[in-house]
Structures are given as C-alpha cells and as structure tokens.
Coordinates of C-alpha atoms and ligand atoms in Angstrom, one line a residue:
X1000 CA 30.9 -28.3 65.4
X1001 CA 29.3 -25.9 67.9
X1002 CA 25.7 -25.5 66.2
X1003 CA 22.7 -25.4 69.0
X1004 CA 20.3 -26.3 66.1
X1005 CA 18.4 -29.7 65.4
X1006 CA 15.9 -30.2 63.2
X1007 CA 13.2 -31.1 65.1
X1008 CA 13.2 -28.2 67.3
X1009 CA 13.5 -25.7 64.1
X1010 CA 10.2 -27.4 62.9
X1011 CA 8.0 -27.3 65.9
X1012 CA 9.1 -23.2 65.9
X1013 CA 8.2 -23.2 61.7
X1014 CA 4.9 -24.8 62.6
X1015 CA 4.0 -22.7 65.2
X1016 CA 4.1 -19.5 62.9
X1017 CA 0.9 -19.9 60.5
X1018 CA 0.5 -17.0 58.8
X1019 CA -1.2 -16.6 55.2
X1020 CA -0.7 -14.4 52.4
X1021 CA -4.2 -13.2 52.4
X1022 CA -3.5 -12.0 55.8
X1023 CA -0.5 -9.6 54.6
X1024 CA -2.2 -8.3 51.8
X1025 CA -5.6 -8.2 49.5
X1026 CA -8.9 -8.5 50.7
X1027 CA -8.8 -4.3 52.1
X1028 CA -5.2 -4.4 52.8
X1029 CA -3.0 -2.6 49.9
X1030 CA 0.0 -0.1 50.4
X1031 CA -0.1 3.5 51.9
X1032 CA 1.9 5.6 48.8
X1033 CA 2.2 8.4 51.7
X1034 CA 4.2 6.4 53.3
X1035 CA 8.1 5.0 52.8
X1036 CA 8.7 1.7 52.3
X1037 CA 12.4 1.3 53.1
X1038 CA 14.1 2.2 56.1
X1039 CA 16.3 4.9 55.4
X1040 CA 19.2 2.9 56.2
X1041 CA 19.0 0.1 53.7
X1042 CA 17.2 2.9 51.1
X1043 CA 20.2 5.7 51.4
X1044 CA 18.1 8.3 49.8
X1045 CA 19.2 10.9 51.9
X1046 CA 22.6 11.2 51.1
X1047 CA 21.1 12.6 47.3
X1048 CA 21.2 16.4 48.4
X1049 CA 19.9 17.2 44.8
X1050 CA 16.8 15.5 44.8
X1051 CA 13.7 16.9 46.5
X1052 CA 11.9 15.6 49.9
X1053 CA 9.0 14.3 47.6
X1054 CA 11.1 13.1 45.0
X1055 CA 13.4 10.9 47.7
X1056 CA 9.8 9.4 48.6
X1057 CA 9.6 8.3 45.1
X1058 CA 13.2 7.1 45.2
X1059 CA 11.7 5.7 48.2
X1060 CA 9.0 3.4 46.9
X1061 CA 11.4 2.1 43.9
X1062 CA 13.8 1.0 46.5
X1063 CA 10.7 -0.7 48.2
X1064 CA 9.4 -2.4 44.8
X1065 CA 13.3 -3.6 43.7
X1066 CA 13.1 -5.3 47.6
X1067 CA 10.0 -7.3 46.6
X1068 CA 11.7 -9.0 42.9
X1069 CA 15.3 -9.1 44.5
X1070 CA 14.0 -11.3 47.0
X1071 CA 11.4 -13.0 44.6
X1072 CA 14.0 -13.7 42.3
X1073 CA 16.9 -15.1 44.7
X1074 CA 13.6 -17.5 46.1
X1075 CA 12.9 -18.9 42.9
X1076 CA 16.6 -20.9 43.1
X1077 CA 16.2 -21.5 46.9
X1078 CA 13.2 -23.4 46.7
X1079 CA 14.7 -26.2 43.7
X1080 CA 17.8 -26.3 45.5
X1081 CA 16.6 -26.7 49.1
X1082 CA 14.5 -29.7 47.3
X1083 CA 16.5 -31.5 46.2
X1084 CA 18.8 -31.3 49.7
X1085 CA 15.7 -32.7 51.3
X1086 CA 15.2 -35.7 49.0
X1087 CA 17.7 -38.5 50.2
X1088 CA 16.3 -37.9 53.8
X1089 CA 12.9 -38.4 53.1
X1090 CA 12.8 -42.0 53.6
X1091 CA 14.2 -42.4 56.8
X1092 CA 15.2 -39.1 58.7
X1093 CA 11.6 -37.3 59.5
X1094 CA 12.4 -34.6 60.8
X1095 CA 15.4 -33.4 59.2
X1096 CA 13.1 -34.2 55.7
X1097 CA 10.0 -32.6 57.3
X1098 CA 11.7 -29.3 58.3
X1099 CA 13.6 -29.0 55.0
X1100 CA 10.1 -29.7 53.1
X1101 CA 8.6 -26.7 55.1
X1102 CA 10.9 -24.6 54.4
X1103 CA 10.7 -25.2 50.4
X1104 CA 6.9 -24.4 51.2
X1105 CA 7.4 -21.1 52.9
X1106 CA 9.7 -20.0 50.5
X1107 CA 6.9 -20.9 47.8
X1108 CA 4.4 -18.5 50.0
X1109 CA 6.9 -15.8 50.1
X1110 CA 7.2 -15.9 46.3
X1111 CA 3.9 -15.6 45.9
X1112 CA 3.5 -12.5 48.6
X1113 CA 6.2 -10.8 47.3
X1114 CA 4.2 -11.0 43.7
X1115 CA 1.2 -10.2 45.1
X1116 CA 2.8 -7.2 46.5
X1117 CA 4.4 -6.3 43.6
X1118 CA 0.9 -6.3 41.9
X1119 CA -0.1 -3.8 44.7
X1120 CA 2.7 -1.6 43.7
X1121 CA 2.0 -1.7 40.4
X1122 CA -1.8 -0.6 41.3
X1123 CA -0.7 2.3 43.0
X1124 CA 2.7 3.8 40.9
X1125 CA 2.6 6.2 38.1
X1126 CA 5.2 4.2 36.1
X1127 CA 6.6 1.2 35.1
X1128 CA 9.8 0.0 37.4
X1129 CA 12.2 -2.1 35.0
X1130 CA 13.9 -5.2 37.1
X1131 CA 16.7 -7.3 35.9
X1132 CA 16.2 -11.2 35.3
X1133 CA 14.7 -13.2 33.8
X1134 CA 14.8 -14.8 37.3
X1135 CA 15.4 -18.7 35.7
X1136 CA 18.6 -17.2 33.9
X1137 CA 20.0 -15.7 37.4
X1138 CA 19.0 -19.1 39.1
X1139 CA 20.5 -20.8 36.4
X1140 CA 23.5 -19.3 36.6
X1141 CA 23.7 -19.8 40.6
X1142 CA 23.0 -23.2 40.6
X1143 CA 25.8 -24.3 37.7
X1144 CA 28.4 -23.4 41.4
X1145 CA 29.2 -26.0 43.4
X1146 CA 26.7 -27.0 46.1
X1147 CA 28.8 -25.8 48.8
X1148 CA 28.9 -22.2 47.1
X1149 CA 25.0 -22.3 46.7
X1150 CA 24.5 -23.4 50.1
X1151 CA 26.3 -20.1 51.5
X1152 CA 25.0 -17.9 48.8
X1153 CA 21.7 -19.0 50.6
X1154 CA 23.2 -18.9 54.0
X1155 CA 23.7 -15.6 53.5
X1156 CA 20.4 -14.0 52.1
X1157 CA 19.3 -16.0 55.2
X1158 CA 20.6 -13.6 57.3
X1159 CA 20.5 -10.8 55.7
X1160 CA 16.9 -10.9 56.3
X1161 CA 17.4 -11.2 60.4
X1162 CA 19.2 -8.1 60.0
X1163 CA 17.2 -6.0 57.9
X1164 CA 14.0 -6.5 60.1
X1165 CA 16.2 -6.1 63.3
X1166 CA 18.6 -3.3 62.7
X1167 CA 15.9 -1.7 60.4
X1168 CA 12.5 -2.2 60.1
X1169 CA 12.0 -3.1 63.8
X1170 CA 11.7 0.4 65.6
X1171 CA 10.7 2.5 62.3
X1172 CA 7.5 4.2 63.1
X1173 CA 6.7 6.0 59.9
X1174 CA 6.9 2.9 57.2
X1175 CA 3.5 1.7 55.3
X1176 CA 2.6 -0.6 57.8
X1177 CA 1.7 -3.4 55.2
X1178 CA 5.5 -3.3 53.9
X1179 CA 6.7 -3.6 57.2
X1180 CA 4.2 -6.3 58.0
X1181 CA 5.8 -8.9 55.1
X1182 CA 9.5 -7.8 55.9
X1183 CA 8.0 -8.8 59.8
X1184 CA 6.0 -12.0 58.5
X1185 CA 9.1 -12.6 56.2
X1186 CA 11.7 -12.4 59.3
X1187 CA 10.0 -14.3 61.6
X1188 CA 10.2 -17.7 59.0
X1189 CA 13.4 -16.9 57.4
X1190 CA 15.4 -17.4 61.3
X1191 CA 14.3 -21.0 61.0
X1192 CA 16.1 -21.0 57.2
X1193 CA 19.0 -19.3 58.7
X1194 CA 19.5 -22.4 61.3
X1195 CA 18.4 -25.0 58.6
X1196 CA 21.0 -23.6 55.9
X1197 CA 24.1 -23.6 58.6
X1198 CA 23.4 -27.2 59.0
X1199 CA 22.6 -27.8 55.2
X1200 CA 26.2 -25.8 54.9
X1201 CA 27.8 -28.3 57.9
X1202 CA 26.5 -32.0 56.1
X1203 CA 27.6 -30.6 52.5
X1204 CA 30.7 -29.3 53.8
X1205 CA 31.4 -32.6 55.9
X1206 CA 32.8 -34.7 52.8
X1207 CA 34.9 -32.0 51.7
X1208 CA 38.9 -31.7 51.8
X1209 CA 40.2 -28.3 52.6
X1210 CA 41.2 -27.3 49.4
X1211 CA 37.6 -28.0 47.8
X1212 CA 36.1 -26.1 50.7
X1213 CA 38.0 -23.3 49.6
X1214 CA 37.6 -23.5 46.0
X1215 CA 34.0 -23.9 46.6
X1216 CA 34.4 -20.4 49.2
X1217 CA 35.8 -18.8 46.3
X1218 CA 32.7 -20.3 44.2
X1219 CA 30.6 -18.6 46.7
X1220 CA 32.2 -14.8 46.0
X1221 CA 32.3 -15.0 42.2
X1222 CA 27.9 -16.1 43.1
X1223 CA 28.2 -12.6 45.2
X1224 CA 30.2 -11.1 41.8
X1225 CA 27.4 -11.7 39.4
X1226 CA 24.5 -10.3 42.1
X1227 CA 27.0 -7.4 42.6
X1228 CA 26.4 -6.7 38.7
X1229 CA 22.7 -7.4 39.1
X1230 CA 22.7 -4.8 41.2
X1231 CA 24.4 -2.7 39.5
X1232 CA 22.0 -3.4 36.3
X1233 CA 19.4 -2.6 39.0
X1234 CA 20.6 0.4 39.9
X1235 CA 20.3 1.8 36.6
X1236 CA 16.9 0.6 35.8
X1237 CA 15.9 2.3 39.5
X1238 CA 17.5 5.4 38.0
X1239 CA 15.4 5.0 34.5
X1240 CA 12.1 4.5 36.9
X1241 CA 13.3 8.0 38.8
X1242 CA 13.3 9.7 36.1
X1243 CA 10.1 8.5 34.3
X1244 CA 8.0 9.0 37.7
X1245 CA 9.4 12.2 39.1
X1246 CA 9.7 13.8 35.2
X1247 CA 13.1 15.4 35.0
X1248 CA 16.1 14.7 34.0
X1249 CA 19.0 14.7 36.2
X1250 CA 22.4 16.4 34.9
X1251 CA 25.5 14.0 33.8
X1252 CA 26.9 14.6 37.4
X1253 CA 23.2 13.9 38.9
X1254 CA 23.2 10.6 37.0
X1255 CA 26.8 9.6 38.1
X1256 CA 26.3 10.7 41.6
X1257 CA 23.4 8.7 42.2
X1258 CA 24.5 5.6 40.4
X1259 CA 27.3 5.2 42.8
X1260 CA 25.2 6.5 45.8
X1261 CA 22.4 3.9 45.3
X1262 CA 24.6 1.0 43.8
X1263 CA 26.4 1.2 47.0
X1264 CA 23.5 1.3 48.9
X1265 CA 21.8 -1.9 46.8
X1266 CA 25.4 -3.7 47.8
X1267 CA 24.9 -3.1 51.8
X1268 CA 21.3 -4.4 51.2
X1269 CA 21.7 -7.6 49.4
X1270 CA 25.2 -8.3 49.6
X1271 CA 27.2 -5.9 53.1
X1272 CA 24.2 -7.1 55.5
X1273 CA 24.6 -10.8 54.9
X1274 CA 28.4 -10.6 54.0
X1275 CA 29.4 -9.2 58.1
X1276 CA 26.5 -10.5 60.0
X1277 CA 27.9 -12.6 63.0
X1278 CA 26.4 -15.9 62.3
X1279 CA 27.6 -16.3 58.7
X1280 CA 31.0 -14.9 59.6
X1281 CA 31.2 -17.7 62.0
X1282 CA 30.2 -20.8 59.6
X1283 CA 32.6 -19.2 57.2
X1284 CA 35.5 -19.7 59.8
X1285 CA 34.8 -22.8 60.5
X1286 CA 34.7 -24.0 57.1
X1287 CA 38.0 -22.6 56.9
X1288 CA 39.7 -19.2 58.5
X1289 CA 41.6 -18.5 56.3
X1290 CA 38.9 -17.6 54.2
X1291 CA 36.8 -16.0 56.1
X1292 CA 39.4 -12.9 56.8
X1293 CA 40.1 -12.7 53.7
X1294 CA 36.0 -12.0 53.4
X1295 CA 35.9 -9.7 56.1
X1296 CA 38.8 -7.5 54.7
X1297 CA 37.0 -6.9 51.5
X1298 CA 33.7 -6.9 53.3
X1299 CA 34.0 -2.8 53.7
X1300 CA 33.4 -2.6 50.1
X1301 CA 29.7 -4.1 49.7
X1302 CA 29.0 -1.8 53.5
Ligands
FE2_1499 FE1 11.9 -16.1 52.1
FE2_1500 FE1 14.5 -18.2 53.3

C-alpha cells in the first residue's frame, strides 16, 4: 500500500512535542467568557436570525463545552482499544509498540485536559450544560463492532481534528486564546494518531477477505449511526442549556428551527469533517472502492 508512515519516524515527531496540561490551563490560566470558543464554522450560530448577538455568544460557549465531553468521551474507548492493538508487539517490535504506547498516553492527557477544562467552564457559566453518556455505555457500545469498524471510527475522529484546527481554528483571531490553545496542543499530537490509525487500519485490514472488509465498512457507518443520535440527544440538551442560561423560552418554531440548525451543525463537526477529509477517503478506497463512493454520496448529509 502507498502509506509514507513508519513507526519510528511517527515516535521521534510524538516525542519531540512535550507539552503538559498545566501548561494549557490552571495555575493563572482559565477561559475569557468575552470571548467565543468555537469557530463560527464548526459552531453555526449565525444562521439562528432569531437569537440575539449576546445570546449566540452563549450558544457559543455551549457549543465550546459539548467540544470538550464529545471529545472526552470518544477518548475514553480510544485509549482501551489502541492498548490492546499495542500488546502483541511489545515483545519484539519496539517501535511500532513504543509509538502505539505513546499514543494511549497522550490520549490519557487529553482526557484529563479536556476535564480540567470542563471544570473551567463550569467555574465560569451561569448554568448547568447536560451531556449525553454515560461515556462507558457509548464506548461500550463501540467497541462490541468489529475491530476493523473501530479502527475507522478512530481513523476518523483522527482527522477530524487536523481539519478543525486547520480549516478553523488556525487563522481565527477573536477565540479565548486558552480554547484555542488545547484545540492547537490537541492538533499538533493527534497528526501522529492520524498516521498511527491508517496503519493500525492497514495490519487489521490485511487478514481480511473482501466481503468481511465490507461488512466490517458497514460496521463502521452503523458506529457513525449511533454518534449521529448522540448528537442529536446533544443537540437537545444544548437547547435545554440555552434556554436555562439566556432565560427565555424559544417559540415551537424557534425550538424546531434550531434543533435542525445545530443538529446539522453537530453532524459536520463530529461526523462531515472526518467523513470527506482526503486522507480517510483514501484508506477507505483502498480497503475497498466500492465502498468508499457509496460514503462519499451520502457524505453531503453529515456536511
Ligand atoms: Fe486526543
Ligand atoms: Fe487521538
């Protein structure tokens, strides 16, 4: 296959990047509520003509805190998964072992700073923000799929985080600067999981007949069916936090209008991103190409 990756050049680039959690946040550094935390683009709050500037801040900010327990939920099966890939290569292949091993340990840290901002949030918010989970039921549900489907589940939340830093966060001036410090920090070790995944994704994939490659590929969407209704779950509890912090109530129409608004907007940012970036499209047609059109046809619908 026409990878460029190997493992022991992904690990000398993982432990060159040596950033703490204490350095993203605590100890003086908290969030700016002035501030967004959500690049429009991912956030969609403009498209909401009813709501007010101030109240699309708050919109905002709930966007901002659902980012930090998607992500810390989706982690907490990564890292048991990735673990036990690693195992059978740990007496014998060191570097494919050691850069699997440091991965599960950066995933670990970004669990814990995405907590510890979330307890920053918390500090600084007049209400409560409902998330879905419990995030052992999701995982558990995930990781009952075959390997295979898992593995690209991962793949993709891999990528999706290239794209939201790059595309997004990158060249946005007015964000709190500590949110768009951990989507930076969080970038910067996830393109090492990205190139790590696509060859977890190749060795899994390598035993496999075509028709298991697809069944596992169709594995993989009903995984992105049940986070599409975790979204949509989300969306409501985002809606339920709206109300509560900006005190009103929205009309019927209100309510429907930004349930489809913002569902659709959660899809693009957990599911669209991932779903069309160019690297995953191309590990999905060489698994089988089928497949992957069939992806990219419906892939308008999670955009
Ligand atoms: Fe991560
Ligand atoms: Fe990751």
């Amino acid at each position: 296959m026409s990878y460029q990756y190997n493992f022991k050049d992904v690990l000398g680039r993982a432990e060159r990047i040596t950033w703490r959690v204490e350095d993203l946040i605590g100890e003086g550094k908290t969030l700016d509520f002035s501030k967004p935390f959500m690049p429009e683009s991912l956030a969609r709050t403009e498209g909401l003509s009813f709501l007010s500037g101030g109240e699309r801040h708050m919109l905002n900010q709930i966007r901002g805190h659902t980012y930090l327990t998607i992500f810390g939920i989706v982690e907490e099966f990564i890292v048991p998964f990735v673990l036990d890939h690693a195992r059978p290569f740990i007496n014998g292949e060191d570097y494919r072992a050691r850069a699997f091993l440091e991965f599960v340990s950066e995933e670990a840290k970004h669990i814990h700073l995405f907590r510890r901002f979330q307890e920053e949030f918390r500090k600084g918010f007049p209400v409560d923000c409902k998330v879905i989970g419990p995030a052992d039921a999701i995982g558990k549900e995930i990781l009952s799929h075959h390997p295979l489907s898992v593995a690209l589940a991962i793949l993709m939340i891999e990528w999706m985080t290239q794209r939201h830093f790059q595309e997004s966060v990158h060249d946005d001036g007015a964000l709190d600067p500590q949110f768009k410090s951990l989507l930076k920090h969080h970038w910067m070790e996830e393109m090492q999981h990205a190139q790590l995944d696509t060859l977890m994704v190749e060795s899994i994939a390598a035993g496999m007949s075509q028709a298991e490659i697809d069944e596992a590929i169709d594995g993989f969407l009903a995984i992105g069916a049940f986070l599409d209704g975790g979204l949509k779950q989300q969306t409501a509890f985002d809606l339920e936090a709206f109300e509560a912090a900006a005190e009103r109530t929205l009309t019927p129409q209100e309510r429907d209008q930004f349930m489809t608004q913002q569902h659709q907007a959660n899809r693009w940012t957990y599911l669209g991103t991932g779903l069309t970036h160019k690297n995953f499209l191309t590990t999905l047609g060489n698994l089988s190409p089928a497949k992957r059109v069939a992806i990219e046809s419906a892939a308008p619908n999670f955009c």
